[in-house]
mmCIF file of C-alpha atoms in Angstrom:
data_model
loop_
_atom_site.group_PDB
_atom_site.id
_atom_site.type_symbol
_atom_site.label_atom_id
_atom_site.label_comp_id
_atom_site.label_asym_id
_atom_site.label_seq_id
_atom_site.Cartn_x
_atom_site.Cartn_y
_atom_site.Cartn_z
ATOM 1 C CA MET L 1 -11.947 -7.163 -88.933
ATOM 2 C CA HIS L 2 -15.723 -7.104 -88.965
ATOM 3 C CA GLU L 3 -17.476 -10.296 -87.804
ATOM 4 C CA LEU L 4 -19.394 -10.537 -91.109
ATOM 5 C CA ILE L 5 -16.134 -10.648 -93.055
ATOM 6 C CA LYS L 6 -14.628 -13.242 -90.690
ATOM 7 C CA ILE L 7 -17.617 -15.501 -91.349
ATOM 8 C CA ALA L 8 -17.457 -14.932 -95.112
ATOM 9 C CA ILE L 9 -13.739 -15.766 -95.175
ATOM 10 C CA ARG L 10 -14.411 -19.112 -93.475
ATOM 11 C CA GLU L 11 -16.908 -19.959 -96.225
ATOM 12 C CA CYS L 12 -14.518 -19.349 -99.137
ATOM 13 C CA GLY L 13 -14.248 -22.432 -101.291
ATOM 14 C CA VAL L 14 -17.690 -23.847 -100.389
ATOM 15 C CA LYS L 15 -19.213 -25.162 -103.626
ATOM 16 C CA GLU L 16 -22.615 -26.364 -104.702
ATOM 17 C CA SER L 17 -22.738 -30.089 -105.284
ATOM 18 C CA PRO L 18 -23.127 -31.357 -107.885
ATOM 19 C CA ALA L 19 -21.759 -28.483 -109.967
ATOM 20 C CA GLY L 20 -24.462 -26.451 -111.692
ATOM 21 C CA SER L 21 -27.197 -27.665 -109.326
ATOM 22 C CA ASN L 22 -27.546 -24.716 -106.893
ATOM 23 C CA LYS L 23 -27.638 -27.425 -104.188
ATOM 24 C CA VAL L 24 -25.726 -25.783 -101.351
ATOM 25 C CA LYS L 25 -26.074 -25.336 -97.591
ATOM 26 C CA TYR L 26 -27.156 -21.683 -97.845
ATOM 27 C CA ASN L 27 -30.210 -22.650 -99.907
ATOM 28 C CA THR L 28 -30.996 -25.546 -97.556
ATOM 29 C CA TRP L 29 -30.926 -23.060 -94.670
ATOM 30 C CA MET L 30 -33.046 -20.500 -96.563
ATOM 31 C CA TYR L 31 -35.740 -22.915 -97.776
ATOM 32 C CA GLY L 32 -35.656 -25.313 -94.820
ATOM 33 C CA LYS L 33 -34.967 -28.254 -97.138
ATOM 34 C CA GLU L 34 -32.560 -29.279 -99.883
ATOM 35 C CA VAL L 35 -33.384 -27.622 -103.197
ATOM 36 C CA SER L 36 -31.733 -27.685 -106.590
ATOM 37 C CA GLY L 37 -32.293 -26.295 -110.047
ATOM 38 C CA SER L 38 -31.900 -23.038 -111.923
ATOM 39 C CA GLN L 39 -34.794 -21.446 -110.006
ATOM 40 C CA TYR L 40 -32.627 -21.433 -106.835
ATOM 41 C CA PRO L 41 -29.742 -18.997 -107.329
ATOM 42 C CA TRP L 42 -27.996 -18.510 -104.004
ATOM 43 C CA CYS L 43 -25.948 -15.307 -103.882
ATOM 44 C CA GLY L 44 -28.661 -13.652 -101.760
ATOM 45 C CA ALA L 45 -29.103 -16.752 -99.609
ATOM 46 C CA PHE L 46 -25.346 -16.643 -98.898
ATOM 47 C CA VAL L 47 -25.460 -12.967 -97.845
ATOM 48 C CA SER L 48 -28.548 -13.600 -95.688
ATOM 49 C CA TRP L 49 -26.876 -16.655 -94.092
ATOM 50 C CA VAL L 50 -23.716 -14.684 -93.215
ATOM 51 C CA TYR L 51 -25.773 -11.961 -91.541
ATOM 52 C CA ASN L 52 -27.727 -14.577 -89.605
ATOM 53 C CA GLU L 53 -24.532 -16.349 -88.473
ATOM 54 C CA ALA L 54 -23.205 -13.005 -87.201
ATOM 55 C CA GLY L 55 -26.319 -12.559 -85.059
ATOM 56 C CA MET L 56 -27.724 -9.817 -87.294
ATOM 57 C CA PRO L 57 -30.563 -11.493 -89.207
ATOM 58 C CA LEU L 58 -31.870 -9.397 -92.092
ATOM 59 C CA GLY L 59 -35.493 -10.290 -91.470
ATOM 60 C CA ASN L 60 -38.088 -10.870 -94.150
ATOM 61 C CA ILE L 61 -36.970 -9.456 -97.497
ATOM 62 C CA GLY L 62 -39.157 -11.685 -99.611
ATOM 63 C CA MET L 63 -38.144 -14.755 -97.634
ATOM 64 C CA LYS L 64 -38.552 -15.269 -93.907
ATOM 65 C CA LYS L 65 -34.763 -15.387 -93.374
ATOM 66 C CA GLY L 66 -33.691 -12.666 -95.812
ATOM 67 C CA PHE L 67 -33.638 -12.504 -99.596
ATOM 68 C CA VAL L 68 -32.912 -14.579 -102.666
ATOM 69 C CA GLY L 69 -34.016 -12.203 -105.447
ATOM 70 C CA CYS L 70 -31.751 -9.201 -105.941
ATOM 71 C CA PRO L 71 -34.338 -7.112 -107.845
ATOM 72 C CA TYR L 72 -36.934 -7.721 -105.111
ATOM 73 C CA ALA L 73 -34.482 -6.786 -102.328
ATOM 74 C CA VAL L 74 -33.326 -3.625 -104.125
ATOM 75 C CA GLU L 75 -36.905 -2.453 -104.775
ATOM 76 C CA ARG L 76 -37.581 -2.643 -101.019
ATOM 77 C CA ILE L 77 -34.346 -1.236 -99.545
ATOM 78 C CA SER L 78 -36.229 1.440 -97.599
ATOM 79 C CA LYS L 79 -37.921 -1.326 -95.571
ATOM 80 C CA TRP L 80 -34.708 -3.077 -94.457
ATOM 81 C CA GLY L 81 -31.716 -0.781 -94.911
ATOM 82 C CA LYS L 82 -30.297 2.396 -96.352
ATOM 83 C CA LEU L 83 -28.220 3.199 -99.398
ATOM 84 C CA VAL L 84 -24.692 4.343 -98.592
ATOM 85 C CA THR L 85 -22.153 6.038 -100.853
ATOM 86 C CA VAL L 86 -19.085 5.092 -98.803
ATOM 87 C CA PRO L 87 -19.377 1.377 -98.007
ATOM 88 C CA GLU L 88 -17.951 -0.252 -94.904
ATOM 89 C CA ALA L 89 -16.872 -3.855 -94.413
ATOM 90 C CA GLY L 90 -19.957 -6.066 -94.353
ATOM 91 C CA ASP L 91 -22.272 -3.730 -96.256
ATOM 92 C CA ILE L 92 -24.263 -5.478 -98.963
ATOM 93 C CA VAL L 93 -23.344 -4.725 -102.563
ATOM 94 C CA PHE L 94 -25.732 -5.245 -105.466
ATOM 95 C CA TYR L 95 -24.376 -5.480 -109.007
ATOM 96 C CA ASP L 96 -26.097 -4.365 -112.200
ATOM 97 C CA TRP L 97 -23.821 -6.112 -114.718
ATOM 98 C CA ASN L 98 -25.628 -4.727 -117.785
ATOM 99 C CA GLY L 99 -26.234 -1.203 -116.498
ATOM 100 C CA ASP L 100 -29.932 -1.705 -117.239
ATOM 101 C CA GLY L 101 -31.259 -0.864 -113.775
ATOM 102 C CA ARG L 102 -31.925 -4.521 -112.935
ATOM 103 C CA PHE L 103 -29.657 -5.908 -110.228
ATOM 104 C CA ASP L 104 -28.220 -9.327 -111.035
ATOM 105 C CA HIS L 105 -25.974 -10.378 -108.150
ATOM 106 C CA THR L 106 -25.014 -9.550 -104.571
ATOM 107 C CA GLY L 107 -22.182 -9.927 -102.093
ATOM 108 C CA LEU L 108 -20.522 -8.424 -99.037
ATOM 109 C CA PHE L 109 -18.229 -5.427 -99.414
ATOM 110 C CA ALA L 110 -14.848 -6.194 -97.838
ATOM 111 C CA GLU L 111 -12.553 -3.262 -98.638
ATOM 112 C CA ASP L 112 -11.535 -0.682 -101.180
ATOM 113 C CA CYS L 113 -8.454 -1.607 -103.182
ATOM 114 C CA GLY L 114 -7.978 1.643 -105.114
ATOM 115 C CA GLY L 115 -8.352 2.500 -108.779
ATOM 116 C CA GLY L 116 -12.144 2.284 -108.692
ATOM 117 C CA LEU L 117 -12.032 -1.319 -107.457
ATOM 118 C CA PHE L 118 -13.002 -3.148 -104.278
ATOM 119 C CA TRP L 119 -12.953 -6.640 -102.787
ATOM 120 C CA ALA L 120 -16.202 -8.457 -102.040
ATOM 121 C CA TYR L 121 -17.144 -11.881 -100.694
ATOM 122 C CA GLU L 122 -19.819 -13.508 -102.818
ATOM 123 C CA GLY L 123 -21.753 -16.729 -103.052
ATOM 124 C CA ASN L 124 -22.510 -18.465 -106.357
ATOM 125 C CA THR L 125 -19.633 -16.817 -108.184
ATOM 126 C CA SER L 126 -16.337 -17.726 -109.848
ATOM 127 C CA SER L 127 -13.700 -16.264 -112.115
ATOM 128 C CA THR L 128 -15.587 -17.631 -115.128
ATOM 129 C CA ASN L 129 -19.194 -16.803 -114.133
ATOM 130 C CA ALA L 130 -19.816 -13.783 -111.913
ATOM 131 C CA SER L 131 -23.471 -14.567 -111.116
ATOM 132 C CA ASP L 132 -23.719 -18.361 -111.320
ATOM 133 C CA GLY L 133 -20.252 -19.709 -110.644
ATOM 134 C CA GLY L 134 -21.212 -22.232 -107.996
ATOM 135 C CA GLU L 135 -18.845 -21.316 -105.181
ATOM 136 C CA VAL L 136 -18.058 -18.806 -102.451
ATOM 137 C CA GLY L 137 -15.101 -16.584 -103.182
ATOM 138 C CA ILE L 138 -13.518 -13.172 -102.860
ATOM 139 C CA MET L 139 -13.804 -11.124 -106.024
ATOM 140 C CA LYS L 140 -12.252 -7.860 -107.188
ATOM 141 C CA ARG L 141 -15.050 -5.691 -108.606
ATOM 142 C CA LYS L 142 -15.565 -2.237 -110.128
ATOM 143 C CA TYR L 143 -17.668 0.338 -108.304
ATOM 144 C CA LYS L 144 -19.429 1.153 -111.585
ATOM 145 C CA ASP L 145 -23.066 -0.013 -111.700
ATOM 146 C CA CYS L 146 -23.101 -1.048 -108.021
ATOM 147 C CA ILE L 147 -25.110 0.102 -105.057
ATOM 148 C CA PHE L 148 -24.249 -0.442 -101.414
ATOM 149 C CA VAL L 149 -26.745 -1.059 -98.637
ATOM 150 C CA ARG L 150 -26.256 -0.943 -94.883
ATOM 151 C CA PRO L 151 -28.945 -3.172 -93.365
ATOM 152 C CA ASN L 152 -30.872 -1.906 -90.357
ATOM 153 C CA SER L 153 -29.653 -4.995 -88.487
ATOM 154 C CA LYS L 154 -25.940 -4.254 -88.987
ATOM 155 C CA LYS L 155 -24.141 -3.537 -85.744
#
């Protein structure tokens, strides 16, 4: 099992506290201080944190330690990674929930599970809110309207 996935598994169940606050350790790490509020979504901070913990920091993708804005990260993929059509464990997935070309959420690809579906580890998700659910979890997702990125730092 890839080191990135091992780290993500250990984080499953971590929740922001209080609920709905975006106050979570991944944001504290990213910003260097505790932050809270709707302006601090943390799916990208989670992905960046996992890469850092695995010894493969993403570098500056809008933030010194990685990225927090999915649209910003996607617009600059050529500077930090490459698009892949066959993802491997630990590749970064970006979701375009509305199919409008604007990417709304991110996570770590874990494995294909057949039928056009895959497993991914994500921060700030839940079964009731895919992009602002407040916890780390493993989610079953459709390949439709997703892109996969292999960061330059991935070993």
